[in-house]
mmCIF file of C-alpha atoms in Angstrom:
data_model
loop_
_atom_site.group_PDB
_atom_site.id
_atom_site.type_symbol
_atom_site.label_atom_id
_atom_site.label_comp_id
_atom_site.label_asym_id
_atom_site.label_seq_id
_atom_site.Cartn_x
_atom_site.Cartn_y
_atom_site.Cartn_z
ATOM 1 C CA UNK A 123 63.151 -235.859 105.329
ATOM 2 C CA UNK A 124 61.692 -235.419 108.774
ATOM 3 C CA UNK A 125 62.049 -231.846 109.960
ATOM 4 C CA UNK A 126 62.695 -231.230 113.653
ATOM 5 C CA UNK A 127 59.710 -230.042 115.668
ATOM 6 C CA UNK A 128 61.346 -226.672 116.278
ATOM 7 C CA UNK A 129 61.045 -225.796 112.603
ATOM 8 C CA UNK A 130 57.265 -225.943 112.816
ATOM 9 C CA UNK A 131 56.859 -223.995 116.027
ATOM 10 C CA UNK A 132 55.610 -220.431 115.805
ATOM 11 C CA UNK A 133 58.611 -218.255 116.730
ATOM 12 C CA UNK A 134 58.229 -215.363 119.125
ATOM 13 C CA UNK A 135 58.800 -212.010 117.432
ATOM 14 C CA UNK A 136 62.034 -210.243 118.233
ATOM 15 C CA UNK A 137 62.313 -206.505 117.721
ATOM 16 C CA UNK A 138 65.405 -204.429 117.132
ATOM 17 C CA UNK A 139 65.169 -200.728 117.790
ATOM 18 C CA UNK A 140 68.502 -199.237 116.747
ATOM 19 C CA UNK A 141 68.879 -197.686 113.340
ATOM 20 C CA UNK A 142 72.080 -198.928 111.725
ATOM 21 C CA UNK A 143 74.238 -196.690 109.556
ATOM 22 C CA UNK A 144 77.499 -197.810 107.964
ATOM 23 C CA UNK A 145 80.063 -195.932 105.962
ATOM 24 C CA UNK A 146 79.623 -196.845 102.324
ATOM 25 C CA UNK A 147 75.984 -197.932 102.699
ATOM 26 C CA UNK A 148 74.230 -194.755 101.595
ATOM 27 C CA UNK A 149 71.114 -193.529 103.374
ATOM 28 C CA UNK A 150 69.151 -191.990 100.523
ATOM 29 C CA UNK A 151 65.801 -193.533 101.454
ATOM 30 C CA UNK A 152 63.721 -192.963 104.544
ATOM 31 C CA UNK A 153 64.095 -195.742 107.128
ATOM 32 C CA UNK A 154 61.076 -197.595 108.365
ATOM 33 C CA UNK A 155 59.808 -197.230 111.914
ATOM 34 C CA UNK A 156 61.974 -198.864 114.573
ATOM 35 C CA UNK A 157 59.579 -201.745 115.163
ATOM 36 C CA UNK A 158 60.907 -204.177 112.589
ATOM 37 C CA UNK A 159 60.253 -207.776 113.632
ATOM 38 C CA UNK A 160 63.162 -210.010 112.637
ATOM 39 C CA UNK A 161 63.377 -213.090 114.797
ATOM 40 C CA UNK A 162 66.355 -215.029 116.110
ATOM 41 C CA UNK A 163 67.070 -218.580 114.981
ATOM 42 C CA UNK A 164 66.296 -221.458 117.326
ATOM 43 C CA UNK A 165 68.628 -224.144 118.654
ATOM 44 C CA UNK A 166 66.783 -226.736 116.547
ATOM 45 C CA UNK A 167 67.317 -224.660 113.411
ATOM 46 C CA UNK A 168 71.037 -224.322 114.130
ATOM 47 C CA UNK A 169 71.362 -228.083 114.667
ATOM 48 C CA UNK A 170 69.445 -228.814 111.448
ATOM 49 C CA UNK A 171 71.716 -226.474 109.474
ATOM 50 C CA UNK A 172 74.870 -228.068 110.866
ATOM 51 C CA UNK A 173 73.670 -231.528 109.808
ATOM 52 C CA UNK A 174 72.287 -230.639 106.406
ATOM 53 C CA UNK A 175 73.975 -227.447 105.202
ATOM 54 C CA UNK A 176 70.617 -225.711 104.799
ATOM 55 C CA UNK A 177 67.588 -224.835 106.908
ATOM 56 C CA UNK A 178 64.135 -223.358 106.477
ATOM 57 C CA UNK A 179 63.301 -220.392 108.729
ATOM 58 C CA UNK A 180 59.529 -219.888 108.865
ATOM 59 C CA UNK A 181 58.235 -216.374 109.523
ATOM 60 C CA UNK A 182 61.713 -214.890 109.789
ATOM 61 C CA UNK A 183 60.522 -211.383 108.881
ATOM 62 C CA UNK A 184 57.148 -209.929 109.816
ATOM 63 C CA UNK A 185 54.389 -209.317 107.243
ATOM 64 C CA UNK A 186 54.369 -205.514 107.449
ATOM 65 C CA UNK A 187 58.062 -205.268 106.645
ATOM 66 C CA UNK A 188 57.785 -207.890 103.901
ATOM 67 C CA UNK A 189 54.974 -205.941 102.225
ATOM 68 C CA UNK A 190 57.149 -202.825 102.048
ATOM 69 C CA UNK A 191 60.170 -204.780 100.818
ATOM 70 C CA UNK A 192 58.068 -206.459 98.136
ATOM 71 C CA UNK A 193 56.818 -203.146 96.752
ATOM 72 C CA UNK A 194 60.319 -201.682 96.707
ATOM 73 C CA UNK A 195 61.763 -204.850 95.166
ATOM 74 C CA UNK A 196 59.323 -204.752 92.268
ATOM 75 C CA UNK A 197 60.261 -201.118 91.608
ATOM 76 C CA UNK A 198 63.981 -201.940 91.635
ATOM 77 C CA UNK A 199 63.571 -205.021 89.450
ATOM 78 C CA UNK A 200 61.494 -203.132 86.890
ATOM 79 C CA UNK A 201 64.619 -201.169 85.995
ATOM 80 C CA UNK A 202 66.999 -204.116 85.773
ATOM 81 C CA UNK A 203 68.836 -205.102 82.619
ATOM 82 C CA UNK A 204 66.933 -207.753 80.647
ATOM 83 C CA UNK A 205 69.985 -208.825 78.645
ATOM 84 C CA UNK A 206 70.626 -212.570 78.632
ATOM 85 C CA UNK A 207 74.385 -212.938 78.279
ATOM 86 C CA UNK A 208 75.217 -215.677 80.804
ATOM 87 C CA UNK A 209 73.775 -218.963 82.028
ATOM 88 C CA UNK A 210 72.847 -217.178 85.243
ATOM 89 C CA UNK A 211 70.723 -214.722 83.239
ATOM 90 C CA UNK A 212 68.842 -217.688 81.765
ATOM 91 C CA UNK A 213 67.909 -218.866 85.272
ATOM 92 C CA UNK A 214 66.854 -215.622 86.974
ATOM 93 C CA UNK A 215 67.065 -211.840 86.862
ATOM 94 C CA UNK A 216 68.701 -209.770 89.574
ATOM 95 C CA UNK A 217 69.369 -206.333 90.979
ATOM 96 C CA UNK A 218 72.674 -206.434 92.846
ATOM 97 C CA UNK A 219 73.872 -204.556 95.930
ATOM 98 C CA UNK A 220 70.399 -203.205 96.666
ATOM 99 C CA UNK A 221 71.213 -202.590 100.350
ATOM 100 C CA UNK A 222 73.898 -200.079 99.392
ATOM 101 C CA UNK A 223 71.290 -197.633 98.102
ATOM 102 C CA UNK A 224 68.009 -198.643 99.761
ATOM 103 C CA UNK A 225 67.776 -198.187 103.509
ATOM 104 C CA UNK A 226 64.868 -200.605 103.888
ATOM 105 C CA UNK A 227 66.901 -203.548 102.628
ATOM 106 C CA UNK A 228 69.988 -202.309 104.464
ATOM 107 C CA UNK A 229 68.191 -202.387 107.827
ATOM 108 C CA UNK A 230 67.251 -206.016 107.279
ATOM 109 C CA UNK A 231 70.707 -207.056 106.040
ATOM 110 C CA UNK A 232 72.362 -205.430 109.066
ATOM 111 C CA UNK A 233 69.798 -206.511 111.656
ATOM 112 C CA UNK A 234 71.523 -207.825 114.812
ATOM 113 C CA UNK A 235 69.225 -210.862 114.733
ATOM 114 C CA UNK A 236 70.654 -211.855 111.365
ATOM 115 C CA UNK A 237 74.184 -211.138 112.563
ATOM 116 C CA UNK A 238 73.569 -213.497 115.477
ATOM 117 C CA UNK A 239 71.982 -216.083 113.201
ATOM 118 C CA UNK A 240 74.885 -216.123 110.747
ATOM 119 C CA UNK A 241 77.439 -216.241 113.565
ATOM 120 C CA UNK A 242 75.658 -219.193 115.178
ATOM 121 C CA UNK A 243 75.135 -221.084 111.930
ATOM 122 C CA UNK A 244 78.769 -220.665 110.830
ATOM 123 C CA UNK A 245 80.250 -222.510 113.772
ATOM 124 C CA UNK A 246 83.490 -221.040 115.070
ATOM 125 C CA UNK A 247 83.286 -217.540 113.588
ATOM 126 C CA UNK A 248 83.447 -214.498 115.851
ATOM 127 C CA UNK A 249 81.452 -212.264 113.517
ATOM 128 C CA UNK A 250 80.316 -211.826 109.928
ATOM 129 C CA UNK A 251 80.418 -209.278 107.134
ATOM 130 C CA UNK A 252 77.910 -208.696 104.354
ATOM 131 C CA UNK A 253 79.334 -209.965 101.073
ATOM 132 C CA UNK A 254 76.472 -209.012 98.749
ATOM 133 C CA UNK A 255 72.753 -208.262 98.742
ATOM 134 C CA UNK A 256 70.556 -209.153 95.788
ATOM 135 C CA UNK A 257 67.010 -208.951 94.579
ATOM 136 C CA UNK A 258 66.206 -212.028 92.509
ATOM 137 C CA UNK A 259 63.293 -212.673 90.171
ATOM 138 C CA UNK A 260 62.414 -215.882 88.356
ATOM 139 C CA UNK A 261 59.762 -215.094 85.772
ATOM 140 C CA UNK A 262 56.986 -217.569 85.088
ATOM 141 C CA UNK A 263 55.630 -218.741 81.770
ATOM 142 C CA UNK A 264 59.020 -219.711 80.369
ATOM 143 C CA UNK A 265 60.659 -216.372 81.100
ATOM 144 C CA UNK A 266 63.414 -218.092 83.065
ATOM 145 C CA UNK A 267 64.547 -221.695 83.174
ATOM 146 C CA UNK A 268 65.725 -223.921 85.988
ATOM 147 C CA UNK A 269 68.698 -222.911 88.133
ATOM 148 C CA UNK A 270 71.245 -225.698 87.719
ATOM 149 C CA UNK A 271 72.687 -227.355 90.793
ATOM 150 C CA UNK A 272 75.811 -225.534 91.910
ATOM 151 C CA UNK A 273 77.899 -224.328 94.842
ATOM 152 C CA UNK A 274 78.313 -220.619 95.573
ATOM 153 C CA UNK A 275 81.849 -220.660 96.956
ATOM 154 C CA UNK A 276 84.074 -221.728 94.013
ATOM 155 C CA UNK A 277 84.022 -218.186 92.598
ATOM 156 C CA UNK A 278 84.872 -216.400 95.824
ATOM 157 C CA UNK A 279 88.131 -214.540 96.690
ATOM 158 C CA UNK A 280 88.081 -215.517 100.378
ATOM 159 C CA UNK A 281 90.636 -217.806 102.051
ATOM 160 C CA UNK A 282 87.954 -219.787 103.933
ATOM 161 C CA UNK A 283 84.524 -221.139 103.116
ATOM 162 C CA UNK A 284 82.629 -219.949 106.210
ATOM 163 C CA UNK A 285 79.879 -218.283 104.190
ATOM 164 C CA UNK A 286 76.120 -218.610 103.860
ATOM 165 C CA UNK A 287 73.240 -217.059 101.970
ATOM 166 C CA UNK A 288 69.870 -216.107 103.401
ATOM 167 C CA UNK A 289 67.085 -216.315 100.785
ATOM 168 C CA UNK A 290 63.969 -214.393 101.893
ATOM 169 C CA UNK A 291 60.688 -214.930 100.034
ATOM 170 C CA UNK A 292 59.005 -211.589 99.306
ATOM 171 C CA UNK A 293 55.945 -213.289 97.794
ATOM 172 C CA UNK A 294 54.348 -216.623 98.555
ATOM 173 C CA UNK A 295 56.546 -219.185 96.797
ATOM 174 C CA UNK A 296 54.883 -222.577 96.347
ATOM 175 C CA UNK A 297 57.284 -225.304 95.287
ATOM 176 C CA UNK A 298 56.245 -225.133 91.632
ATOM 177 C CA UNK A 299 57.218 -221.456 91.536
ATOM 178 C CA UNK A 300 60.867 -222.461 91.942
ATOM 179 C CA UNK A 301 61.787 -222.552 95.629
ATOM 180 C CA UNK A 302 65.335 -223.743 96.265
ATOM 181 C CA UNK A 303 66.255 -227.392 96.760
ATOM 182 C CA UNK A 304 69.402 -228.665 98.431
ATOM 183 C CA UNK A 305 71.508 -231.828 98.562
ATOM 184 C CA UNK A 306 71.616 -232.400 102.293
ATOM 185 C CA UNK A 307 75.106 -232.897 103.685
ATOM 186 C CA UNK A 308 76.853 -231.821 100.472
ATOM 187 C CA UNK A 309 78.568 -228.999 102.378
ATOM 188 C CA UNK A 310 80.833 -231.613 103.969
ATOM 189 C CA UNK A 311 82.557 -232.496 100.686
ATOM 190 C CA UNK A 312 84.519 -229.297 100.146
ATOM 191 C CA UNK A 313 84.829 -227.231 96.986
ATOM 192 C CA UNK A 314 83.453 -229.218 94.042
ATOM 193 C CA UNK A 315 84.147 -226.770 91.227
ATOM 194 C CA UNK A 316 82.507 -223.949 89.316
ATOM 195 C CA UNK A 317 79.225 -224.089 87.422
ATOM 196 C CA UNK A 318 77.527 -221.705 84.970
ATOM 197 C CA UNK A 319 80.642 -221.538 82.768
ATOM 198 C CA UNK A 320 79.798 -224.044 79.995
ATOM 199 C CA UNK A 321 77.278 -226.703 79.065
ATOM 200 C CA UNK A 322 77.365 -229.751 81.314
ATOM 201 C CA UNK A 323 79.149 -228.156 84.266
ATOM 202 C CA UNK A 324 76.292 -228.418 86.744
ATOM 203 C CA UNK A 325 77.276 -230.283 89.888
ATOM 204 C CA UNK A 326 75.198 -233.392 89.160
ATOM 205 C CA UNK A 327 76.905 -233.863 85.802
ATOM 206 C CA UNK A 328 80.365 -233.253 87.261
ATOM 207 C CA UNK A 329 79.706 -235.379 90.353
ATOM 208 C CA UNK A 330 76.974 -237.993 89.727
ATOM 209 C CA UNK A 331 77.557 -239.452 93.208
ATOM 210 C CA UNK A 332 75.764 -236.417 94.656
ATOM 211 C CA UNK A 333 72.505 -238.161 93.732
ATOM 212 C CA UNK A 334 73.251 -240.629 96.530
ATOM 213 C CA UNK A 335 72.650 -237.802 98.999
ATOM 214 C CA UNK A 336 69.162 -236.854 100.114
ATOM 215 C CA UNK A 337 67.515 -234.098 98.095
ATOM 216 C CA UNK A 338 65.488 -231.703 100.210
ATOM 217 C CA UNK A 339 61.720 -231.916 99.759
ATOM 218 C CA UNK A 340 59.886 -229.340 97.632
ATOM 219 C CA UNK A 341 59.276 -226.342 99.889
ATOM 220 C CA UNK A 342 56.169 -224.181 99.944
ATOM 221 C CA UNK A 343 57.261 -220.824 101.365
ATOM 222 C CA UNK A 344 55.077 -217.988 102.573
ATOM 223 C CA UNK A 345 56.199 -214.390 102.145
ATOM 224 C CA UNK A 346 58.529 -213.725 105.085
ATOM 225 C CA UNK A 347 59.805 -217.307 105.232
ATOM 226 C CA UNK A 348 63.461 -217.846 104.393
ATOM 227 C CA UNK A 349 65.935 -220.562 103.639
ATOM 228 C CA UNK A 350 69.620 -220.420 104.510
ATOM 229 C CA UNK A 351 72.305 -222.489 102.794
ATOM 230 C CA UNK A 352 76.050 -222.847 103.266
ATOM 231 C CA UNK A 353 78.247 -221.666 100.388
ATOM 232 C CA UNK A 354 79.426 -225.270 99.898
ATOM 233 C CA UNK A 355 75.906 -226.736 99.811
ATOM 234 C CA UNK A 356 74.897 -227.943 96.361
ATOM 235 C CA UNK A 357 71.584 -226.302 95.501
ATOM 236 C CA UNK A 358 69.383 -225.358 92.584
ATOM 237 C CA UNK A 359 65.788 -224.557 91.683
ATOM 238 C CA UNK A 360 63.238 -225.694 89.115
ATOM 239 C CA UNK A 361 61.685 -223.321 86.612
ATOM 240 C CA UNK A 362 58.749 -221.204 87.717
ATOM 241 C CA UNK A 363 55.585 -222.991 86.539
ATOM 242 C CA UNK A 364 53.242 -220.240 87.723
ATOM 243 C CA UNK A 365 52.126 -217.130 85.852
ATOM 244 C CA UNK A 366 53.483 -214.730 88.479
ATOM 245 C CA UNK A 367 57.159 -214.021 89.216
ATOM 246 C CA UNK A 368 59.099 -215.507 92.108
ATOM 247 C CA UNK A 369 60.658 -212.571 93.993
ATOM 248 C CA UNK A 370 63.227 -212.838 96.775
ATOM 249 C CA UNK A 371 65.832 -210.834 98.676
ATOM 250 C CA UNK A 372 69.155 -212.478 99.442
ATOM 251 C CA UNK A 373 72.004 -211.577 101.763
ATOM 252 C CA UNK A 374 75.312 -213.416 101.769
ATOM 253 C CA UNK A 375 77.368 -213.305 104.977
ATOM 254 C CA UNK A 376 80.957 -214.472 105.459
ATOM 255 C CA UNK A 377 83.507 -214.788 108.248
ATOM 256 C CA UNK A 378 84.593 -211.287 109.256
ATOM 257 C CA UNK A 379 88.157 -212.562 109.715
ATOM 258 C CA UNK A 380 88.417 -214.043 106.205
ATOM 259 C CA UNK A 381 91.425 -212.877 104.187
ATOM 260 C CA UNK A 382 91.453 -211.652 100.606
ATOM 261 C CA UNK A 383 93.201 -214.085 98.244
ATOM 262 C CA UNK A 384 93.383 -211.899 95.143
ATOM 263 C CA UNK A 385 91.351 -214.372 93.073
ATOM 264 C CA UNK A 386 89.873 -212.407 90.148
ATOM 265 C CA UNK A 387 86.272 -211.494 90.961
ATOM 266 C CA UNK A 388 84.342 -208.599 89.455
ATOM 267 C CA UNK A 389 83.000 -207.372 92.798
ATOM 268 C CA UNK A 390 86.457 -206.986 94.355
ATOM 269 C CA UNK A 391 88.889 -206.447 91.470
ATOM 270 C CA UNK A 392 88.922 -202.639 91.652
ATOM 271 C CA UNK A 393 88.563 -202.066 95.404
ATOM 272 C CA UNK A 394 92.253 -201.899 96.275
ATOM 273 C CA UNK A 395 92.053 -204.788 98.739
ATOM 274 C CA UNK A 396 95.339 -206.200 100.028
ATOM 275 C CA UNK A 397 96.063 -209.896 99.581
ATOM 276 C CA UNK A 398 96.214 -211.784 102.895
ATOM 277 C CA UNK A 399 94.413 -208.985 104.716
ATOM 278 C CA UNK A 400 90.764 -208.884 105.900
ATOM 279 C CA UNK A 401 88.012 -207.328 103.786
ATOM 280 C CA UNK A 402 88.248 -203.978 105.551
ATOM 281 C CA UNK A 403 86.233 -201.999 103.043
ATOM 282 C CA UNK A 404 82.921 -200.142 103.180
ATOM 283 C CA UNK A 405 81.345 -202.652 100.786
ATOM 284 C CA UNK A 406 81.740 -205.393 103.408
ATOM 285 C CA UNK A 407 80.366 -204.023 106.698
ATOM 286 C CA UNK A 408 80.610 -206.081 109.872
ATOM 287 C CA UNK A 409 77.116 -206.983 111.095
ATOM 288 C CA UNK A 410 76.347 -206.349 114.787
ATOM 289 C CA UNK A 411 75.354 -209.450 116.733
ATOM 290 C CA UNK A 412 75.504 -208.510 120.422
#
């Protein structure tokens, strides 16, 4: 696949200077200095995402911030549960909702640049909320297997699919460490069903015709690079063939006007949300984008 020239250009740094505090996102860690470089997306990147349902964002976050996030991520992940009880656990380990308790990750998740990016990439939305933040680790040396090809949205309790996930590399991630791969254009085919529930329910087994679509090339990511994919984009990742772990920070954003459907979902079941009303709860803050 030929990437547009804009994806290779060195982006100018953009700085946000306002500390962001939201009810429900605790501030029990010291914030970093107000010189965090998080850049805006380019017109070429927006156009590429609209065509393909995914995009690579080189040098999205500056190296100083990434170094701090990496150190904190490794500390958080060291305390994670190592139990393997689901097919997801076989593919990677995780520490969920990290931005709720760690101000460093919260400042990135709520950065206005990322609010603008998500609003631009999800055409037609007026604003976005944070759905979840995660630290992900894929251990090398057989510690974790491949991540089967799947969509993110089929599990979600939202009434619309305007949702995307930003996947930020916190270490250098060469392709053989398990960077994500995407079936370009698969976001146009709607909800294709759940995966990770039983053997043989990956998207390629359920829908062999997906192989007619173009699979994204193997991506070598530097720490601070990111990929973004739509919640309907079919994606997966190979196993980590290196000896060091693949470590990333993810933020999922969704349409701020989305309504709660009541679909059973562990994250929302006990929050007292009202069916057919927006997600007006502290766990789902609206991200500034002005």
